[in-house]
Amino acid sequence: MFRNEQPQDKDYFDFLMDEANHPFTGWDFSHITATRRMVEGALSWSYSSKILMRLRQIQSLLDMGTGGGEFLSSLHPLPEHTCATEGYAPNVPIARQRLEPLGVKVYEVSDPHCQPFAENEFDLVINRHEYYDPQEVMRVLKAGHQFITQQVGGSNDVELLQM
């Protein structure tokens, strides 16, 4: 212990170290959402609702930047032809383990400007917080079909950064 450190300070420090060292895989934030240390505010629209409304009307779906597949695996029923991409290599085996039993083919994609899909392959392309190339989205999306995305910008949470 440091010279002026109280026992409860050491307990708190140990607690913080345990939290900092807690394992993190994919995009599974349940460790901090379950304790309400992270919450999402209400939006005027729901990303998942927009997608769920369309699932029964499509035969093919691409989830760009699936992370560990947590969100995609929560959608039911998935179209028979469903694919997912992930650019962060440590997430790829996590996504495959979660999604392949559901019939989803997971692709590791390091270049968002070169998707491994045919032109006009998908009825719906979804993307939550992943960089995308609009030209590639248009190339793989069937004409007249939809791209749904939820993005964050460089000025999101700027107040926290200024603290």
GROMACS .gro file of C-alpha atoms in nm:
model
  163
    1MET     CA    1   0.000   0.000   0.000
    2PHE     CA    2   0.102   0.356  -0.056
    3ARG     CA    3   0.200   0.563   0.246
    4ASN     CA    4  -0.135   0.743   0.296
    5GLU     CA    5  -0.358   0.481   0.139
    6GLN     CA    6  -0.654   0.357   0.340
    7PRO     CA    7  -0.763  -0.011   0.321
    8GLN     CA    8  -1.088   0.083   0.145
    9ASP     CA    9  -0.883   0.269  -0.119
   10LYS     CA   10  -0.694  -0.051  -0.195
   11ASP     CA   11  -1.022  -0.244  -0.220
   12TYR     CA   12  -1.156   0.016  -0.462
   13PHE     CA   13  -0.833   0.008  -0.663
   14ASP     CA   14  -0.852  -0.373  -0.680
   15PHE     CA   15  -1.215  -0.346  -0.794
   16LEU     CA   16  -1.116  -0.103  -1.070
   17MET     CA   17  -0.832  -0.329  -1.181
   18ASP     CA   18  -1.069  -0.627  -1.196
   19GLU     CA   19  -1.307  -0.421  -1.410
   20ALA     CA   20  -1.028  -0.307  -1.641
   21ASN     CA   21  -0.911  -0.667  -1.685
   22HIS     CA   22  -1.258  -0.815  -1.744
   23PRO     CA   23  -1.250  -1.011  -2.073
   24PHE     CA   24  -1.417  -0.847  -2.370
   25THR     CA   25  -1.505  -1.027  -2.693
   26GLY     CA   26  -1.698  -0.926  -3.001
   27TRP     CA   27  -1.939  -0.643  -2.930
   28ASP     CA   28  -2.084  -0.799  -2.615
   29PHE     CA   29  -2.130  -0.509  -2.374
   30SER     CA   30  -2.348  -0.708  -2.132
   31HIS     CA   31  -2.092  -0.676  -1.852
   32ILE     CA   32  -2.144  -0.300  -1.840
   33THR     CA   33  -2.505  -0.280  -1.957
   34ALA     CA   34  -2.626  -0.529  -1.694
   35THR     CA   35  -2.493  -0.301  -1.422
   36ARG     CA   36  -2.636   0.007  -1.600
   37ARG     CA   37  -2.291   0.161  -1.635
   38MET     CA   38  -2.368   0.196  -2.004
   39VAL     CA   39  -2.714   0.279  -2.133
   40GLU     CA   40  -2.843   0.382  -2.472
   41GLY     CA   41  -3.080   0.674  -2.487
   42ALA     CA   42  -3.413   0.652  -2.660
   43LEU     CA   43  -3.413   0.738  -3.029
   44SER     CA   44  -3.702   0.867  -3.236
   45TRP     CA   45  -3.663   0.545  -3.437
   46SER     CA   46  -3.532   0.196  -3.375
   47TYR     CA   47  -3.262   0.038  -3.590
   48SER     CA   48  -3.376  -0.313  -3.501
   49SER     CA   49  -3.744  -0.234  -3.566
   50LYS     CA   50  -3.664  -0.096  -3.911
   51ILE     CA   51  -3.486  -0.422  -3.994
   52LEU     CA   52  -3.741  -0.655  -3.833
   53MET     CA   53  -4.019  -0.494  -4.041
   54ARG     CA   54  -3.839  -0.606  -4.357
   55LEU     CA   55  -3.710  -0.953  -4.264
   56ARG     CA   56  -4.018  -1.146  -4.376
   57GLN     CA   57  -4.017  -0.968  -4.713
   58ILE     CA   58  -3.661  -1.052  -4.822
   59GLN     CA   59  -3.464  -1.355  -4.939
   60SER     CA   60  -3.110  -1.222  -4.881
   61LEU     CA   61  -2.940  -1.012  -4.613
   62LEU     CA   62  -2.590  -0.875  -4.557
   63ASP     CA   63  -2.478  -0.749  -4.215
   64MET     CA   64  -2.165  -0.536  -4.261
   65GLY     CA   65  -1.936  -0.518  -3.956
   66THR     CA   66  -2.118  -0.780  -3.752
   67GLY     CA   67  -1.873  -0.768  -3.458
   68GLY     CA   68  -1.925  -1.093  -3.271
   69GLY     CA   69  -2.265  -1.145  -3.437
   70GLU     CA   70  -2.459  -1.046  -3.125
   71PHE     CA   71  -2.710  -0.824  -3.304
   72LEU     CA   72  -2.756  -1.037  -3.615
   73SER     CA   73  -2.815  -1.350  -3.407
   74SER     CA   74  -3.101  -1.171  -3.229
   75LEU     CA   75  -3.298  -1.125  -3.553
   76HIS     CA   76  -3.558  -1.388  -3.645
   77PRO     CA   77  -3.632  -1.528  -3.890
   78LEU     CA   78  -3.315  -1.473  -4.091
   79PRO     CA   79  -3.341  -1.514  -4.469
   80GLU     CA   80  -3.199  -1.837  -4.608
   81HIS     CA   81  -2.919  -1.639  -4.777
   82THR     CA   82  -2.768  -1.433  -4.494
   83CYS     CA   83  -2.406  -1.321  -4.487
   84ALA     CA   84  -2.201  -1.112  -4.247
   85THR     CA   85  -1.869  -0.933  -4.276
   86GLU     CA   86  -1.622  -0.838  -4.004
   87GLY     CA   87  -1.299  -0.644  -4.039
   88TYR     CA   88  -1.157  -0.687  -3.690
   89ALA     CA   89  -0.976  -1.023  -3.701
   90PRO     CA   90  -1.028  -1.119  -3.330
   91ASN     CA   91  -1.405  -1.090  -3.380
   92VAL     CA   92  -1.421  -1.320  -3.683
   93PRO     CA   93  -1.402  -1.655  -3.495
   94ILE     CA   94  -1.649  -1.524  -3.237
   95ALA     CA   95  -1.893  -1.427  -3.513
   96ARG     CA   96  -1.848  -1.761  -3.688
   97GLN     CA   97  -1.910  -1.955  -3.368
   98ARG     CA   98  -2.230  -1.762  -3.303
   99LEU     CA   99  -2.365  -1.723  -3.658
  100GLU     CA  100  -2.266  -2.029  -3.859
  101PRO     CA  101  -2.501  -2.259  -3.660
  102LEU     CA  102  -2.778  -2.021  -3.774
  103GLY     CA  103  -2.679  -2.071  -4.139
  104VAL     CA  104  -2.498  -1.738  -4.172
  105LYS     CA  105  -2.177  -1.730  -4.377
  106VAL     CA  106  -1.920  -1.499  -4.211
  107TYR     CA  107  -1.650  -1.331  -4.418
  108GLU     CA  108  -1.339  -1.158  -4.289
  109VAL     CA  109  -1.317  -0.834  -4.488
  110SER     CA  110  -1.015  -0.610  -4.443
  111ASP     CA  111  -1.095  -0.375  -4.732
  112PRO     CA  112  -1.442  -0.215  -4.718
  113HIS     CA  113  -1.394  -0.104  -5.079
  114CYS     CA  114  -1.388  -0.465  -5.200
  115GLN     CA  115  -1.673  -0.680  -5.068
  116PRO     CA  116  -1.658  -1.054  -5.159
  117PHE     CA  117  -2.007  -1.061  -5.309
  118ALA     CA  118  -2.167  -1.053  -5.652
  119GLU     CA  119  -2.340  -0.750  -5.795
  120ASN     CA  120  -2.708  -0.727  -5.699
  121GLU     CA  121  -2.677  -1.011  -5.446
  122PHE     CA  122  -2.872  -0.876  -5.147
  123ASP     CA  123  -3.228  -0.756  -5.085
  124LEU     CA  124  -3.122  -0.578  -4.767
  125VAL     CA  125  -2.784  -0.454  -4.645
  126ILE     CA  126  -2.751  -0.345  -4.281
  127ASN     CA  127  -2.463  -0.171  -4.110
  128ARG     CA  128  -2.441  -0.054  -3.750
  129HIS     CA  129  -2.138   0.163  -3.671
  130GLU     CA  130  -1.912   0.018  -3.942
  131TYR     CA  131  -1.734   0.220  -4.209
  132TYR     CA  132  -1.875   0.151  -4.554
  133ASP     CA  133  -1.806   0.244  -4.912
  134PRO     CA  134  -2.133   0.369  -5.068
  135GLN     CA  135  -2.025   0.240  -5.411
  136GLU     CA  136  -1.977  -0.112  -5.273
  137VAL     CA  137  -2.313  -0.102  -5.095
  138MET     CA  138  -2.482  -0.001  -5.420
  139ARG     CA  139  -2.294  -0.272  -5.610
  140VAL     CA  140  -2.403  -0.562  -5.385
  141LEU     CA  141  -2.756  -0.431  -5.320
  142LYS     CA  142  -3.031  -0.531  -5.562
  143ALA     CA  143  -3.186  -0.240  -5.750
  144GLY     CA  144  -3.482  -0.091  -5.567
  145HIS     CA  145  -3.390  -0.252  -5.234
  146GLN     CA  146  -3.270  -0.096  -4.909
  147PHE     CA  147  -2.960  -0.015  -4.707
  148ILE     CA  148  -3.023   0.054  -4.337
  149THR     CA  149  -2.745   0.200  -4.127
  150GLN     CA  150  -2.698   0.353  -3.784
  151GLN     CA  151  -2.377   0.550  -3.754
  152VAL     CA  152  -2.190   0.759  -3.500
  153GLY     CA  153  -1.991   1.067  -3.593
  154GLY     CA  154  -1.667   1.227  -3.485
  155SER     CA  155  -1.850   1.474  -3.263
  156ASN     CA  156  -2.054   1.215  -3.075
  157ASP     CA  157  -1.998   1.242  -2.699
  158VAL     CA  158  -1.771   1.544  -2.748
  159GLU     CA  159  -1.872   1.661  -2.399
  160LEU     CA  160  -1.710   1.351  -2.249
  161LEU     CA  161  -1.392   1.409  -2.445
  162GLN     CA  162  -1.371   1.765  -2.312
  163MET     CA  163  -1.393   1.655  -1.948
   0.00000   0.00000   0.00000
